[in-house]
Tab-separated table of C-alpha atoms in Angstrom:
chain	number	residue	atom	x	y	z
Q	8	MET	CA	87.301	102.609	80.271
Q	9	ALA	CA	89.527	100.091	81.759
Q	10	ASN	CA	91.614	97.909	79.499
Q	11	SER	CA	90.426	94.268	78.822
Q	12	GLY	CA	93.605	92.907	79.656
Q	13	LEU	CA	93.797	94.805	83.227
Q	14	GLN	CA	90.563	92.955	84.020
Q	15	LEU	CA	91.462	89.664	83.024
Q	16	LEU	CA	94.676	89.923	84.999
Q	17	GLY	CA	92.348	90.952	88.014
Q	18	PHE	CA	90.277	88.223	87.449
Q	19	ALA	CA	92.868	85.303	87.107
Q	20	LEU	CA	94.452	86.950	90.176
Q	21	SER	CA	91.708	86.650	92.345
Q	22	LEU	CA	90.747	83.282	91.132
Q	23	LEU	CA	94.390	81.923	92.580
Q	24	GLY	CA	93.565	83.786	95.602
Q	25	VAL	CA	90.387	82.077	96.508
Q	26	VAL	CA	91.805	78.891	95.474
Q	27	GLY	CA	94.503	79.743	98.318
Q	28	LEU	CA	92.285	80.832	100.623
Q	29	ILE	CA	90.449	77.601	100.276
Q	30	ILE	CA	93.380	75.185	100.295
Q	31	GLY	CA	94.570	77.204	103.608
Q	32	THR	CA	91.205	76.832	105.203
Q	33	ILE	CA	91.224	73.121	104.856
Q	34	LEU	CA	94.965	72.219	105.630
Q	35	PRO	CA	95.415	71.596	109.166
Q	36	GLN	CA	98.959	73.364	109.277
Q	37	TRP	CA	97.756	76.790	110.627
Q	38	LYS	CA	100.170	76.033	113.782
Q	39	MET	CA	102.967	73.439	114.342
Q	40	SER	CA	104.957	72.596	117.246
Q	41	ALA	CA	107.923	74.863	117.880
Q	42	TYR	CA	111.281	73.089	118.985
Q	43	VAL	CA	112.278	75.502	121.692
Q	44	GLY	CA	113.102	72.763	124.295
Q	45	ASP	CA	116.292	71.119	125.204
Q	46	ASN	CA	115.061	67.906	123.238
Q	47	ILE	CA	115.685	69.189	119.623
Q	48	ILE	CA	115.107	65.750	118.037
Q	49	THR	CA	111.515	64.486	118.256
Q	50	ALA	CA	109.648	61.717	117.206
Q	51	VAL	CA	105.988	63.161	116.925
Q	52	SER	CA	105.008	66.731	115.021
Q	53	MET	CA	102.053	68.406	116.197
Q	54	TYR	CA	100.041	70.363	113.917
Q	55	GLN	CA	96.843	72.170	114.231
Q	56	GLY	CA	94.498	73.840	111.685
Q	57	LEU	CA	90.703	75.124	111.901
Q	58	TRP	CA	89.097	71.803	111.431
Q	59	MET	CA	91.425	69.048	112.874
Q	60	SER	CA	94.732	68.380	114.747
Q	61	CYS	CA	97.217	66.240	113.524
Q	62	ALA	CA	100.192	64.279	114.445
Q	63	PHE	CA	103.022	63.324	112.543
Q	64	GLN	CA	105.401	60.466	113.348
Q	65	SER	CA	108.900	59.952	112.148
Q	66	THR	CA	108.085	57.039	110.676
Q	67	GLY	CA	105.637	58.584	108.029
Q	68	GLN	CA	102.426	57.893	109.696
Q	69	ILE	CA	99.657	60.542	109.916
Q	70	GLN	CA	96.813	60.838	112.621
Q	71	CYS	CA	94.373	63.423	112.297
Q	72	LYS	CA	91.190	63.913	114.858
Q	73	VAL	CA	88.456	66.448	114.037
Q	74	TYR	CA	87.529	68.830	116.626
Q	75	ASP	CA	84.737	67.338	118.551
Q	76	SER	CA	82.833	70.086	120.061
Q	77	ILE	CA	82.857	73.798	118.450
Q	78	LEU	CA	81.464	75.278	122.063
Q	79	GLN	CA	85.188	74.034	123.426
Q	80	LEU	CA	87.265	75.343	120.946
Q	81	ASP	CA	88.476	79.330	122.129
Q	82	SER	CA	87.315	82.482	120.198
Q	83	ALA	CA	90.401	82.887	118.094
Q	84	LEU	CA	89.789	79.516	116.346
Q	85	GLN	CA	85.848	80.394	116.414
Q	86	ALA	CA	86.170	83.615	114.767
Q	87	SER	CA	88.766	82.500	111.991
Q	88	ARG	CA	87.345	79.568	110.868
Q	89	ALA	CA	83.722	82.055	110.355
Q	90	LEU	CA	85.884	84.611	108.765
Q	91	MET	CA	87.478	82.371	106.705
Q	92	ILE	CA	84.262	80.838	105.596
Q	93	VAL	CA	82.400	84.544	105.092
Q	94	SER	CA	85.700	85.258	102.825
Q	95	ILE	CA	85.636	82.491	100.439
Q	96	ILE	CA	81.910	82.986	100.022
Q	97	VAL	CA	81.999	86.634	99.143
Q	98	SER	CA	85.155	86.438	97.059
Q	99	VAL	CA	83.323	83.450	95.024
Q	100	ALA	CA	80.278	86.171	94.841
Q	101	GLY	CA	82.592	88.669	93.826
Q	102	LEU	CA	84.453	86.752	91.302
Q	103	GLY	CA	80.503	86.220	89.855
Q	104	VAL	CA	79.696	89.840	89.668
Q	105	ALA	CA	82.884	90.821	88.337
Q	106	SER	CA	82.659	88.009	85.372
Q	107	MET	CA	79.289	89.670	84.373
Q	108	GLY	CA	81.287	93.120	83.742
Q	109	MET	CA	84.069	92.519	81.855
Q	110	LYS	CA	84.522	93.297	78.419
Q	111	CYS	CA	85.173	89.911	77.443
Q	112	THR	CA	81.900	88.551	78.330
Q	113	ASN	CA	78.394	88.933	76.758
Q	114	CYS	CA	76.426	89.143	79.876
Q	115	GLY	CA	75.827	92.481	81.474
Q	116	GLY	CA	74.438	93.939	78.343
Q	117	ASP	CA	76.169	96.188	75.887
Q	118	ASP	CA	76.383	99.520	77.620
Q	119	LYS	CA	80.253	99.783	78.213
Q	120	THR	CA	79.367	102.168	81.441
Q	121	LYS	CA	76.739	99.426	82.899
Q	122	LYS	CA	79.617	96.484	82.519
Q	123	ALA	CA	82.194	99.147	83.917
Q	124	LYS	CA	79.916	99.548	87.163
Q	125	ILE	CA	79.508	95.931	87.534
Q	126	SER	CA	83.260	94.820	87.405
Q	127	MET	CA	83.692	97.599	89.610
Q	128	THR	CA	81.599	96.399	92.174
Q	129	GLY	CA	82.744	92.888	91.680
Q	130	GLY	CA	86.207	94.347	92.918
Q	131	ILE	CA	84.731	95.970	95.840
Q	132	ILE	CA	83.332	92.638	96.820
Q	133	ILE	CA	86.138	90.905	96.118
Q	134	LEU	CA	88.090	93.319	98.509
Q	135	ILE	CA	85.640	92.557	101.516
Q	136	GLY	CA	86.233	89.075	101.328
Q	137	ALA	CA	90.228	89.668	101.464
Q	138	LEU	CA	89.803	91.779	104.377
Q	139	ALA	CA	87.494	88.964	106.481
Q	140	SER	CA	90.520	86.555	105.824
Q	141	MET	CA	93.231	88.838	106.246
Q	142	ILE	CA	91.357	89.450	109.947
Q	143	ALA	CA	90.958	85.794	110.375
Q	144	CYS	CA	94.963	85.282	109.683
Q	145	GLY	CA	95.875	88.054	111.947
Q	146	TRP	CA	93.748	86.674	114.463
Q	147	TYR	CA	94.898	83.645	114.970
Q	148	ALA	CA	98.804	84.651	114.391
Q	149	ASN	CA	98.219	87.126	117.507
Q	150	ARG	CA	97.219	84.328	119.334
Q	151	ILE	CA	100.099	81.968	118.281
Q	152	ILE	CA	102.507	84.943	119.317
Q	153	GLN	CA	100.770	85.449	122.699
Q	154	ASP	CA	100.963	81.544	123.655
Q	155	PHE	CA	104.590	81.621	122.560
Q	156	TYR	CA	105.777	84.109	124.741
Q	157	ASN	CA	103.693	83.631	127.644
Q	158	PRO	CA	106.134	82.354	130.185
Q	159	PHE	CA	103.331	80.283	131.875
Q	160	THR	CA	102.987	78.274	128.528
Q	161	PRO	CA	105.112	74.776	129.037
Q	162	VAL	CA	107.946	74.402	126.526
Q	163	ASN	CA	106.462	71.400	124.779
Q	164	THR	CA	102.960	72.816	124.040
Q	165	LYS	CA	104.430	76.208	122.341
Q	166	TYR	CA	103.468	76.472	118.596
Q	167	GLU	CA	104.717	78.393	115.831
Q	168	PHE	CA	102.976	79.640	112.252
Q	169	GLY	CA	102.790	76.529	109.901
Q	170	ALA	CA	102.445	76.653	106.272
Q	171	ALA	CA	98.635	76.662	105.617
Q	172	ILE	CA	98.244	80.067	107.309
Q	173	PHE	CA	100.788	81.559	104.737
Q	174	ILE	CA	98.836	80.306	102.292
Q	175	ALA	CA	95.758	82.012	103.350
Q	176	TRP	CA	97.695	84.941	103.689
Q	177	ALA	CA	98.667	84.791	100.003
Q	178	GLY	CA	95.608	84.062	99.017
Q	179	SER	CA	94.228	87.196	100.391
Q	180	PHE	CA	97.145	89.336	98.923
Q	181	LEU	CA	95.923	87.898	95.630
Q	182	ASP	CA	92.462	88.928	96.386
Q	183	VAL	CA	93.498	92.340	97.384
Q	184	ILE	CA	95.828	92.594	94.072
Q	185	GLY	CA	92.978	91.472	91.722
Q	186	GLY	CA	89.905	93.002	93.608
Q	187	ILE	CA	91.909	96.418	93.102
Q	188	MET	CA	92.605	95.878	89.378
Q	189	LEU	CA	88.504	94.934	88.982
Q	190	ALA	CA	87.767	97.842	91.058
Q	191	ALA	CA	89.945	100.277	88.606
Q	192	SER	CA	86.917	99.566	86.086
Q	193	CYS	CA	85.426	102.854	87.485
Q	194	PRO	CA	83.103	104.123	84.520
Q	195	ARG	CA	84.472	108.054	83.225
Q	196	GLY	CA	81.808	110.633	82.551
Q	197	LYS	CA	80.179	109.896	79.298
Q	198	PRO	CA	81.794	111.425	76.549
Q	199	LYS	CA	79.965	114.292	74.715
Q	200	SER	CA	78.051	112.910	71.684
Q	201	THR	CA	78.224	114.447	68.440
Q	202	PRO	CA	75.110	115.584	66.651
Q	203	LYS	CA	73.941	113.253	63.892
Q	204	TYR	CA	72.324	116.207	61.635
Q	205	PRO	CA	74.383	119.424	60.944
Q	206	ILE	CA	73.386	122.270	62.870
Q	207	ALA	CA	71.751	124.650	60.919
Q	208	SER	CA	73.265	127.958	60.413
Q	209	THR	CA	72.018	131.276	62.215
Q	210	ARG	CA	73.246	133.385	59.629
Q	211	PRO	CA	70.749	135.107	56.884
Q	212	PRO	CA	71.549	133.272	53.603
Q	213	SER	CA	73.363	135.837	51.245
Q	214	SER	CA	71.054	136.746	48.480
Q	215	THR	CA	72.620	136.606	44.929
Q	216	THR	CA	70.204	138.250	43.149
Q	217	LYS	CA	70.699	141.983	41.945
Q	218	GLU	CA	67.816	144.513	42.253
Q	219	TYR	CA	67.448	146.661	39.263
Q	220	VAL	CA	65.520	149.996	39.049
């Protein structure tokens, strides 16, 4: 059976990963304006996320605008938004399933083999959620790279990676590590149970009486 300490560590890492996914999904800094032109010092920094775009003034003012229409967004942004939401929902569901199979909880009954299977199932669900977020981050990052190296993209509209996408990547990595630790609760074969009663001997009982003629 898996060590309870390993299960607790895996659950904690997965929980931190889910928090990172939520923070990364909410933050608007998925991509930021790249200073690749001749004018290095600019008064406005542009950021774009999954839900809104923001302009940071050099005076400290911030102006954000939520995207008006979903249908006007490009396919990479729509897919990344949907995959991140799915990743968060699936990962939270995996945490709920894994908590019922951990040794330190009373849920799932007293059968250790059954609880190990539940914990393993929760870890697999968390890994599926982490995979969805990795696909979302990779898809969005690939779009940033393509637009950056596209010679037809104007210099003042080029973007590079923002802080939010790195937070989402870190959350995905933590979910992968935690999911693997929880999935390591794969139950082994049941040990052979010792008989409760002594096995009767097949040897005939020795005669202690003597025959007299």
